[in-house]
CSV table of C-alpha atoms in Angstrom, one decimal:
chain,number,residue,atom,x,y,z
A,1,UNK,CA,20.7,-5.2,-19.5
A,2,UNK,CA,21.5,-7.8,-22.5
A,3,UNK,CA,18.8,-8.5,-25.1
A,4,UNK,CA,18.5,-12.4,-22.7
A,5,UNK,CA,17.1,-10.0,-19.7
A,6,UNK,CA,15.1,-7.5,-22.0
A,7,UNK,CA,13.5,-10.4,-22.6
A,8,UNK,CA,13.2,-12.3,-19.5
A,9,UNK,CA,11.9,-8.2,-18.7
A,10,UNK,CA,9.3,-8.1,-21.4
A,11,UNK,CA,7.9,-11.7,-20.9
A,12,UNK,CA,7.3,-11.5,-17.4
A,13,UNK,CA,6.4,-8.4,-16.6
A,14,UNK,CA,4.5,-6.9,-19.6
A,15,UNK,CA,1.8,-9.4,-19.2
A,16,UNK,CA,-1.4,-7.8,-18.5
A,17,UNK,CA,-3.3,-8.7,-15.2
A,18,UNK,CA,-6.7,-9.0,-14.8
A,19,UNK,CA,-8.7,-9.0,-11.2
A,20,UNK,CA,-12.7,-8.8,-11.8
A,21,UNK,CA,-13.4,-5.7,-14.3
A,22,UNK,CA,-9.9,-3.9,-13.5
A,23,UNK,CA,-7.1,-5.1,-16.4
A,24,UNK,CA,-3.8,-3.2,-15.3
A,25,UNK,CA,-1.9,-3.4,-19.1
A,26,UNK,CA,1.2,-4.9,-17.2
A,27,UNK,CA,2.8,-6.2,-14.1
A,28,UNK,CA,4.3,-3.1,-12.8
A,29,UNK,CA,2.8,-0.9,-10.1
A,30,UNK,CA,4.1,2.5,-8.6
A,31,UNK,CA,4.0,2.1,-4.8
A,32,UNK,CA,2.0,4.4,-2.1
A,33,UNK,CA,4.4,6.4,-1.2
A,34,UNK,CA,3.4,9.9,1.1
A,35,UNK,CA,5.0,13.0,-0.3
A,36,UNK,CA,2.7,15.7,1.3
A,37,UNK,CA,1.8,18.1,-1.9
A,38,UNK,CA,-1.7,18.2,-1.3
A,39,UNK,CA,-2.3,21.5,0.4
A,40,UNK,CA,-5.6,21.3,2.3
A,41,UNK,CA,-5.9,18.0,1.7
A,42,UNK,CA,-6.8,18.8,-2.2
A,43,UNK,CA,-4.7,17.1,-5.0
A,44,UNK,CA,-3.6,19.6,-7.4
A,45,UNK,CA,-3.1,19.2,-11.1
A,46,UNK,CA,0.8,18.8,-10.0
A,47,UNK,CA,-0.3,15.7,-8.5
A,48,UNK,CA,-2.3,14.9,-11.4
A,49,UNK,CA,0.8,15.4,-13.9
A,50,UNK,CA,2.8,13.6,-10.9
A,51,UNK,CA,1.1,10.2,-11.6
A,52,UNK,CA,0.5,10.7,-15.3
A,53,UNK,CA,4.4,11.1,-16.4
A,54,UNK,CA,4.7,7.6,-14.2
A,55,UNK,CA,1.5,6.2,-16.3
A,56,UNK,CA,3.2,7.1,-19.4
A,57,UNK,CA,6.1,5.9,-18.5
A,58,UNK,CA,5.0,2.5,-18.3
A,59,UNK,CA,3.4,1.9,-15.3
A,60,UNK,CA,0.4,-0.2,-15.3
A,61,UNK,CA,-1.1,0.3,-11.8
A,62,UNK,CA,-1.0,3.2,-10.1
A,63,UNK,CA,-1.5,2.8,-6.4
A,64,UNK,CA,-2.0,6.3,-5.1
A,65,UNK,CA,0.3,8.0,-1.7
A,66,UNK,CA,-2.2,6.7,1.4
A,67,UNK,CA,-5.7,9.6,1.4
A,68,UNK,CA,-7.6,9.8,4.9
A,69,UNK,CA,-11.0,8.7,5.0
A,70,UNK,CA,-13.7,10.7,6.3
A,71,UNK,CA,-13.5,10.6,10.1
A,72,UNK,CA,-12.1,13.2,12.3
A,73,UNK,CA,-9.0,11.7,13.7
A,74,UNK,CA,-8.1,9.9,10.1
A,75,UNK,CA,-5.2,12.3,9.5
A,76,UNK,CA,-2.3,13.7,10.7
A,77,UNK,CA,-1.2,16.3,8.2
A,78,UNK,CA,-3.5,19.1,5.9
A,79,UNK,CA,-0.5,18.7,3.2
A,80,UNK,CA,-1.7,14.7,2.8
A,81,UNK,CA,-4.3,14.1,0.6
A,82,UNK,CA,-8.0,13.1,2.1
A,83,UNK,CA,-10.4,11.3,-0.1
A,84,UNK,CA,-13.1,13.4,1.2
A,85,UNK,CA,-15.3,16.7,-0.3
A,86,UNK,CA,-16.2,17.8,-3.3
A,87,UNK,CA,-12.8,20.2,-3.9
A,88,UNK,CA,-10.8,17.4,-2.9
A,89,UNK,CA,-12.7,14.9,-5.4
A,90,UNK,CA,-12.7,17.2,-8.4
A,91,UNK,CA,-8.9,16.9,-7.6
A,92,UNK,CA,-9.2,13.0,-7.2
A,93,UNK,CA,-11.2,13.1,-10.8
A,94,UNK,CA,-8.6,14.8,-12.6
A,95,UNK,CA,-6.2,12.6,-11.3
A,96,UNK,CA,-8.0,9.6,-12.3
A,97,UNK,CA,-8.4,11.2,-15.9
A,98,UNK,CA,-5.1,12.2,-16.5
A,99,UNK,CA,-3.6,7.9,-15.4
A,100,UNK,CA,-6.2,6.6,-17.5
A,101,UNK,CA,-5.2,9.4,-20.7
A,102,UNK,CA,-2.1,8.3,-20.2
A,103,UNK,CA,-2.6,4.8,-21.0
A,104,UNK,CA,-2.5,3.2,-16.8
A,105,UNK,CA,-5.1,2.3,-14.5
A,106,UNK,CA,-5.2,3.7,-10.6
A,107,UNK,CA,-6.4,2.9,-7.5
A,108,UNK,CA,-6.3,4.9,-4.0
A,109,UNK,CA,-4.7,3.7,-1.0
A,110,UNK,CA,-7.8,4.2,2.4
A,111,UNK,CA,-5.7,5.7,5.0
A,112,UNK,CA,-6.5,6.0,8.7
A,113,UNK,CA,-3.3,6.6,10.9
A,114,UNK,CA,-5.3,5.5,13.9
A,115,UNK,CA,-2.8,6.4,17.6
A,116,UNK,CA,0.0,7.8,15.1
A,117,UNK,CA,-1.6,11.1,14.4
A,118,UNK,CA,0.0,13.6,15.9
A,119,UNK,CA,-2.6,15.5,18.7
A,120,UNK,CA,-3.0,19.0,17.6
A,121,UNK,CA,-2.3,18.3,13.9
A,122,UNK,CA,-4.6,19.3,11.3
A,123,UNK,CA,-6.7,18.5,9.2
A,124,UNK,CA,-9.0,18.7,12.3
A,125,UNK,CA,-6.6,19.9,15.0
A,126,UNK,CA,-9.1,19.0,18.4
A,127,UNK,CA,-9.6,15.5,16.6
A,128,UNK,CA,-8.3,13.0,19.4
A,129,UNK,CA,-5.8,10.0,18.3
A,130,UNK,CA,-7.7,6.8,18.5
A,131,UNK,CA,-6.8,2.9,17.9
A,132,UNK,CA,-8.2,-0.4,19.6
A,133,UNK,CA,-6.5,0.2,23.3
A,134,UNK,CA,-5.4,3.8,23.5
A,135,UNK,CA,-2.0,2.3,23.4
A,136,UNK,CA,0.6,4.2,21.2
A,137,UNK,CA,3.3,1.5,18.7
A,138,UNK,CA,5.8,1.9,22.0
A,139,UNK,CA,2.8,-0.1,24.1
A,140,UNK,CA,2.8,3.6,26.3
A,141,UNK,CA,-0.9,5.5,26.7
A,142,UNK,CA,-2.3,7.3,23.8
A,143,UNK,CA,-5.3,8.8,22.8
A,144,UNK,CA,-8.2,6.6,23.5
A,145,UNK,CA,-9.9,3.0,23.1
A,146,UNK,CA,-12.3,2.8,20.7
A,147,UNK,CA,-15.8,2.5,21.3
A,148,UNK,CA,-18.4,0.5,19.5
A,149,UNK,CA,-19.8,3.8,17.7
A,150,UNK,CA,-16.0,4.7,16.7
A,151,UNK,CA,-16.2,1.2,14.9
A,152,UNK,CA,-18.4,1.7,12.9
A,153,UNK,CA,-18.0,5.3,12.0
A,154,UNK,CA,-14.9,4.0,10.5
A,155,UNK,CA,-15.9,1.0,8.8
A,156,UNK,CA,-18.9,3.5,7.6
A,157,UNK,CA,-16.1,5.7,6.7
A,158,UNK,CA,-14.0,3.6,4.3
A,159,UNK,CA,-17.3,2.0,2.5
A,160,UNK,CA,-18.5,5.7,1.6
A,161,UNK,CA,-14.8,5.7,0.5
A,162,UNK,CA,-15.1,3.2,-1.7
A,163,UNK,CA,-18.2,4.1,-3.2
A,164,UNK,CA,-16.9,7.4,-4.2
A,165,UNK,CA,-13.9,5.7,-5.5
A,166,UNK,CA,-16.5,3.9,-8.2
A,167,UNK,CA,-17.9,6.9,-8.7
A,168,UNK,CA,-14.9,9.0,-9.5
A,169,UNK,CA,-13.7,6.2,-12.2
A,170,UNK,CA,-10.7,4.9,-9.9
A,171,UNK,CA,-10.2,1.1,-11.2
A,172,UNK,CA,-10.5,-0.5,-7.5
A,173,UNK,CA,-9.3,0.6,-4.4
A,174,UNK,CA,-6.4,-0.6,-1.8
A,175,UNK,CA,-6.9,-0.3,1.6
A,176,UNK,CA,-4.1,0.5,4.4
A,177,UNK,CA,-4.0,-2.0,6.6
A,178,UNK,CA,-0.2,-1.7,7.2
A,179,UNK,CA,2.8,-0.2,8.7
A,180,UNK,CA,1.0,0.0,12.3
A,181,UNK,CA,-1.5,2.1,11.1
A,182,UNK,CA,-5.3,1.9,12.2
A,183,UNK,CA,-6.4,-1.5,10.8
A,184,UNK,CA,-2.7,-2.7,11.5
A,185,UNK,CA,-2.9,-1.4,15.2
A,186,UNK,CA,-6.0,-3.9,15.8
A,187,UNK,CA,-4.3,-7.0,13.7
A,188,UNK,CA,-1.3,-6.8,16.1
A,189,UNK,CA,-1.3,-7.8,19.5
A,190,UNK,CA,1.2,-5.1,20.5
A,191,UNK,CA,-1.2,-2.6,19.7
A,192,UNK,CA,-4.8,-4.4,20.5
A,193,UNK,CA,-5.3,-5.2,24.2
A,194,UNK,CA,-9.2,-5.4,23.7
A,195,UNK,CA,-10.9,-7.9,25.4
A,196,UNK,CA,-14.0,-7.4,23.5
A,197,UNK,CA,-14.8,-9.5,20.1
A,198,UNK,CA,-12.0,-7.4,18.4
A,199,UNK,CA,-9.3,-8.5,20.7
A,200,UNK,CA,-8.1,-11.9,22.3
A,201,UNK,CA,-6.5,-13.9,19.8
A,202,UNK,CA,-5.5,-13.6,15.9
A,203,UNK,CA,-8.8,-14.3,15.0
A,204,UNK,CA,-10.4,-11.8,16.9
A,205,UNK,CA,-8.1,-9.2,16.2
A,206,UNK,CA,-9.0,-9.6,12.3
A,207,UNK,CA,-12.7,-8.9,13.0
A,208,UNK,CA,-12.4,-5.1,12.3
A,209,UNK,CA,-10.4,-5.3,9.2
A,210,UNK,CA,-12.8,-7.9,7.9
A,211,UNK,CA,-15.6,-5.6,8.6
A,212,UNK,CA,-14.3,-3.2,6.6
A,213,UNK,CA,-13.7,-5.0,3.6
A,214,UNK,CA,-17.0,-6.2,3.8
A,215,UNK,CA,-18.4,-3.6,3.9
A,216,UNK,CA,-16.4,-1.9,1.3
A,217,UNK,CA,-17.3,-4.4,-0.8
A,218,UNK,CA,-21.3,-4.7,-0.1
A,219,UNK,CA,-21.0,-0.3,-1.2
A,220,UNK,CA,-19.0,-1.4,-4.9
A,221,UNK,CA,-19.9,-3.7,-7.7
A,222,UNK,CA,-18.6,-6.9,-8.3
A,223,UNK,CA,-16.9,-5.4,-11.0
A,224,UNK,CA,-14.6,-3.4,-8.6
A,225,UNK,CA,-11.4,-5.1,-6.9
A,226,UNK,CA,-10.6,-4.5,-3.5
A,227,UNK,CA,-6.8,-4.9,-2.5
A,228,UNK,CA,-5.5,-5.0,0.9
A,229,UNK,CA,-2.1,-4.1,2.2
A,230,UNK,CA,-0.3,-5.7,4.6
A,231,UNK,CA,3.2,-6.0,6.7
A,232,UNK,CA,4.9,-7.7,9.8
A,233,UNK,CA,6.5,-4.6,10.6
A,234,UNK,CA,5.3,-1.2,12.0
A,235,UNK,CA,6.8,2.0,11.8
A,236,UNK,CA,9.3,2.0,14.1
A,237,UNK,CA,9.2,-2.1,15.6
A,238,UNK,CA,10.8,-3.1,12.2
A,239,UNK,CA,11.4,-6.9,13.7
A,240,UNK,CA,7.6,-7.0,14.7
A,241,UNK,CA,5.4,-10.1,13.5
A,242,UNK,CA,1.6,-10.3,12.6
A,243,UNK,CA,2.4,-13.8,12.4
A,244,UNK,CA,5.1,-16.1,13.3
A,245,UNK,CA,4.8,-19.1,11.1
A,246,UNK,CA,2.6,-19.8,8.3
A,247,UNK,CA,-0.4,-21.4,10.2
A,248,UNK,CA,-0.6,-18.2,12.2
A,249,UNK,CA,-0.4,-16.1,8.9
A,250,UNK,CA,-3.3,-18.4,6.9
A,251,UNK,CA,-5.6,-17.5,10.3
A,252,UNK,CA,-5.6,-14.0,9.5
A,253,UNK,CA,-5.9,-14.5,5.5
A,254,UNK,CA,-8.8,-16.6,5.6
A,255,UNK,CA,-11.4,-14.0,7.1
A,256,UNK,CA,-10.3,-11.0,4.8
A,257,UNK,CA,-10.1,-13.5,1.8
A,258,UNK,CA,-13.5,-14.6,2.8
A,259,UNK,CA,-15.0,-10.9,3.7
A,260,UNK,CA,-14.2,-9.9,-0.3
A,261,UNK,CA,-10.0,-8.9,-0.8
A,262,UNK,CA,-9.4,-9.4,-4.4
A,263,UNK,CA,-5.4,-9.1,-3.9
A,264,UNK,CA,-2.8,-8.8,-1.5
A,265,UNK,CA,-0.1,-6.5,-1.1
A,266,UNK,CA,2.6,-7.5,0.9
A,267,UNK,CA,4.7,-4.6,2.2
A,268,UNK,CA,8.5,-5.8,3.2
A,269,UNK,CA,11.6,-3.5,3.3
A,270,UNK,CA,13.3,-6.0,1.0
A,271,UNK,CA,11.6,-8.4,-1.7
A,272,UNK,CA,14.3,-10.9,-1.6
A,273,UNK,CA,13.8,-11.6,2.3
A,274,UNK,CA,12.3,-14.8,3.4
A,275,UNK,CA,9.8,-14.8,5.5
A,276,UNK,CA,9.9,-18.1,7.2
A,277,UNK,CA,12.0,-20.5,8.2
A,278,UNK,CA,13.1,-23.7,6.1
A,279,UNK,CA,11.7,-21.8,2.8
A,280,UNK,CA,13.1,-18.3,0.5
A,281,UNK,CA,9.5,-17.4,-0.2
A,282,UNK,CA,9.2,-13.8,0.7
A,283,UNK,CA,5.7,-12.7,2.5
A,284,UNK,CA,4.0,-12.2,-1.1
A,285,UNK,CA,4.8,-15.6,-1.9
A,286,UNK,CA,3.3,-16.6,1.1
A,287,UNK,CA,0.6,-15.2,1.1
A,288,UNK,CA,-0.3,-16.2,-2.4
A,289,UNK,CA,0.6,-19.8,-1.4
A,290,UNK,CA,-1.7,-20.0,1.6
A,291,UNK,CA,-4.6,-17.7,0.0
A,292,UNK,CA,-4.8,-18.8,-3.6
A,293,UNK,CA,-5.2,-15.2,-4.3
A,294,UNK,CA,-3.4,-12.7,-6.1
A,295,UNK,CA,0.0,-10.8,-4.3
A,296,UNK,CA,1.8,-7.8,-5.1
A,297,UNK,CA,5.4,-7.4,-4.0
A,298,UNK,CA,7.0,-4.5,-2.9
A,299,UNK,CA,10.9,-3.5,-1.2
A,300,UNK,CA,14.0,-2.2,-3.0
A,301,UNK,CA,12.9,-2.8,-6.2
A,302,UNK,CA,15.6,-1.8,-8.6
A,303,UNK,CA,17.4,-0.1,-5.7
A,304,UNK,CA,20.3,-0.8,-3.5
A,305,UNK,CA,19.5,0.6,-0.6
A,306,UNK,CA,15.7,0.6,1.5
A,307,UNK,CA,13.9,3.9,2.1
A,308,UNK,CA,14.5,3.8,6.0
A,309,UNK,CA,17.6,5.1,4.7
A,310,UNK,CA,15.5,7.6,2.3
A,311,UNK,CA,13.5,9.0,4.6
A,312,UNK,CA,15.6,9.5,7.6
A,313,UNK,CA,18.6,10.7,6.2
A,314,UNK,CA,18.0,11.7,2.0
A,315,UNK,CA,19.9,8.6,1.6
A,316,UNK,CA,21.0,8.1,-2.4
A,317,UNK,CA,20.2,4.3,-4.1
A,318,UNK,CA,22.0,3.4,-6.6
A,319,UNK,CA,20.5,1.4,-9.1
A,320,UNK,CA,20.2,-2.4,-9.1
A,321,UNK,CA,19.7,-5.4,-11.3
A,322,UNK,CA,16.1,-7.4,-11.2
A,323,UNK,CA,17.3,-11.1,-12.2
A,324,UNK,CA,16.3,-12.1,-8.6
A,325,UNK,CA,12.5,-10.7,-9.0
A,326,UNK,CA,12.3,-12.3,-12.5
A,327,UNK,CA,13.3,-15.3,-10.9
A,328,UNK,CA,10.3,-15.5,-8.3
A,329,UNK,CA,8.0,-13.7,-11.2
A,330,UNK,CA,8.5,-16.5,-13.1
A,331,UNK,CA,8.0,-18.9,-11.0
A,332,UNK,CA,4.3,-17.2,-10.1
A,333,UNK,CA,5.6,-16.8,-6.2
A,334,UNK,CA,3.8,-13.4,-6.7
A,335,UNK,CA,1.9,-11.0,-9.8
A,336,UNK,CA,2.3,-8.2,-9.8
A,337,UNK,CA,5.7,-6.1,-8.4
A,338,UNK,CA,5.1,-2.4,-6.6
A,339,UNK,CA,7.8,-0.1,-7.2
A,340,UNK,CA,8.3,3.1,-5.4
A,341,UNK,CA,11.5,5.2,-4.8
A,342,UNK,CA,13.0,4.1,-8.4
A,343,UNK,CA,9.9,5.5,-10.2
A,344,UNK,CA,10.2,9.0,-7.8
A,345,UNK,CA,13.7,9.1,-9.2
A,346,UNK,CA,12.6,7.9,-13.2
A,347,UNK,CA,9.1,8.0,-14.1
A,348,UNK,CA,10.2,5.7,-17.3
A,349,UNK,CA,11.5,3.4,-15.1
A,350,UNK,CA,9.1,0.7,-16.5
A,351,UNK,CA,9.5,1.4,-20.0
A,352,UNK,CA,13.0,1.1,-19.8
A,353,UNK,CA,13.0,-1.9,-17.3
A,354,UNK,CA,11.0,-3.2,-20.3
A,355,UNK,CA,12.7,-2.4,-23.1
A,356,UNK,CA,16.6,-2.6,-22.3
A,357,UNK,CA,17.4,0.5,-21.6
A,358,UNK,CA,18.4,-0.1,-18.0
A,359,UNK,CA,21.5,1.3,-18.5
A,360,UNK,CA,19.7,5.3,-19.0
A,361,UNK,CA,18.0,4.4,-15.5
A,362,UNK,CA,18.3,7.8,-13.3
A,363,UNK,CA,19.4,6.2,-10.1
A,364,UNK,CA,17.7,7.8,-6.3
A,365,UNK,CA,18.9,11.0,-5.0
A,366,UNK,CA,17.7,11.5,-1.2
A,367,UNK,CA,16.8,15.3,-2.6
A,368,UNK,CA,14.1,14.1,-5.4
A,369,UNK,CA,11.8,14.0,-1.8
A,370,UNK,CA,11.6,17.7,-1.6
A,371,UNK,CA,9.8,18.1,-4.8
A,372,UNK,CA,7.1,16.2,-7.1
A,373,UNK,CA,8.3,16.0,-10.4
């Protein structure tokens, strides 16, 4: 990196950013990413130390792997951390000391896999899949519809959530509502056949998600900022749209905006993608654009290669100039920027990022998955 780039680096992204009472001491967030260390659903002090070294390596957000909130068919693993119980939130407390001794601040990612869990998997093995239509991401029969009383036991579920993320010390929370996962499964129309007031039309289909952020943020202070994350694509319908223009996209904004989201997080395999037509503003420029509110960016980051790639086959990255984020960073087409598989491989990623020693990066290896350092 020459000394014009350091600074470019240092200028844009060591800003600090402040949403209500939360101020993250930069612009650089580590990513949810899943890596299944938890056993029992209890984060260990490995995890702990796991998001410290990326805390004192210069991250200023944390965003924790995705924890299951506490409602029987939430999960689909017991090595996946739940965000439920007291062993599990000692664990969660010692993780949120060790990111905030270590200079960053944290927040955990509210995770209910909705039709994707896997029937028979722990952590409660008779717990039945569930989602808006009882329709799996391939549109075939799956668990069950959801009733009114399923409703809101999960929106119940996530506010008790976030409460106890106050309570732990967490600086805000981020909830899932991504990757064709619960709140994703009733947003998209491949997944929500309702006919009730949480299906139909975009609209409707935002009714449950809005409830939940409402009612995560009627159980924190108004100190405590609520971020939401989004994508078009699912797990496994990569081309699939939430919304197919921008008009479409401000439809489904407006009511979470409105129900209390402080910040959006806009999930795309690559940040350099446009979204639309007839414009290169990627989905967190977008978003900001059409919301007013904040955005964090997310997708290859630093790397050459997405984590499709990663996670099927242990695919290496090699690493990659960031003139192209600085670029839109600078230009405010989004604030913050989420990086994930180049801070499993480097936990100083950000520090050197920041300070022009790109060149010492430690690039992805496909093998750095099979343990948490």
């Amino acid at each position: 990196m020459t000394d014009e780039n350091a600074r470019r680096a240092a200028d844009a992204l060591a800003r600090p950013f402040t949403v209500r009472g939360s101020t993250s001491p930069n612009r650089i967030a580590m990513a949810p990413m899943t890596r299944q260390f938890s056993p029992n659903g209890v984060p260990g002090q490995d995890v702990a130390d796991y998001y410290g070294r990326r805390a004192a390596g210069g991250v200023g957000l944390i965003i924790t792997e995705g924890t299951y909130v506490d409602h029987a068919s939430a999960g689909t693993s017991d090595q996946i951390p739940r965000f439920y119980g007291e062993d599990a939130f000692a664990g969660w407390s010692n993780v949120v000391d060790t990111v905030h001794r270590a200079g960053g601040t944290i927040i955990p990612q509210l995770w209910h896999v909705g039709v994707t869990r896997t029937e028979g998997a722990p952590p409660i093995a008779d717990a039945e899949p569930v989602g808006p239509s009882g329709i799996s991401l391939t549109g075939k029969p799956k668990g069950r519809a959801m009733t009114q009383q399923d409703l809101d036991d999960v929106v119940a579920a996530f506010a008790d959530a976030a409460a106890a993320a106050e309570r732990l010390g967490f600086d805000g929370i981020e909830l899932h509502g991504a990757h064709g996962y619960l709140i994703d499964q009733f947003l998209w129309a491949g997944t929500n056949r309702r006919t009730d007031a949480y299906g139909g039309d975009i609209l409707a289909r935002t009714r449950f998600a809005a409830e939940i952020v409402a009612a995560c943020r009627a159980a924190v202070s108004d100190a405590f900022p609520i971020v939401f994350r989004m994508s078009q694509w699912k797990s496994g319908a990569y081309d699939a749209k939430l919304a197919q223009n921008p008009g479409e996209l401000d439809t489904i904004l407006t009511p979470l905006a409105e129900a209390g989201v402080d910040v959006f997080h806009a999930s795309t395999r690559r940040y350099w993608l446009p979204e639309f037509d007839d414009s290169d503003l990627n989905l967190a420029g977008w978003i900001k654009k059409i919301s007013g509110a904040p955005t964090i960016t997310v997708g290859s980051v630093g790397l050459d290669g997405d984590f499709f790639g990663a996670l099927a086959t242990g695919e290496n990255s090699a690493v990659t100039g960031i003139d192209q984020l600085l670029d839109r960073i600078e230009r405010d087409e989004f604030d913050l920027v989420a990086v994930g598989r180049a801070l499993i491989a480097d936990p100083e990623w950000a520090t050197k990022t920041l300070t022009a020693r790109t060149e010492s990066i430690i690039p992805f290896d496909g093998a750095m998955l099979k343990t948490l350092h």
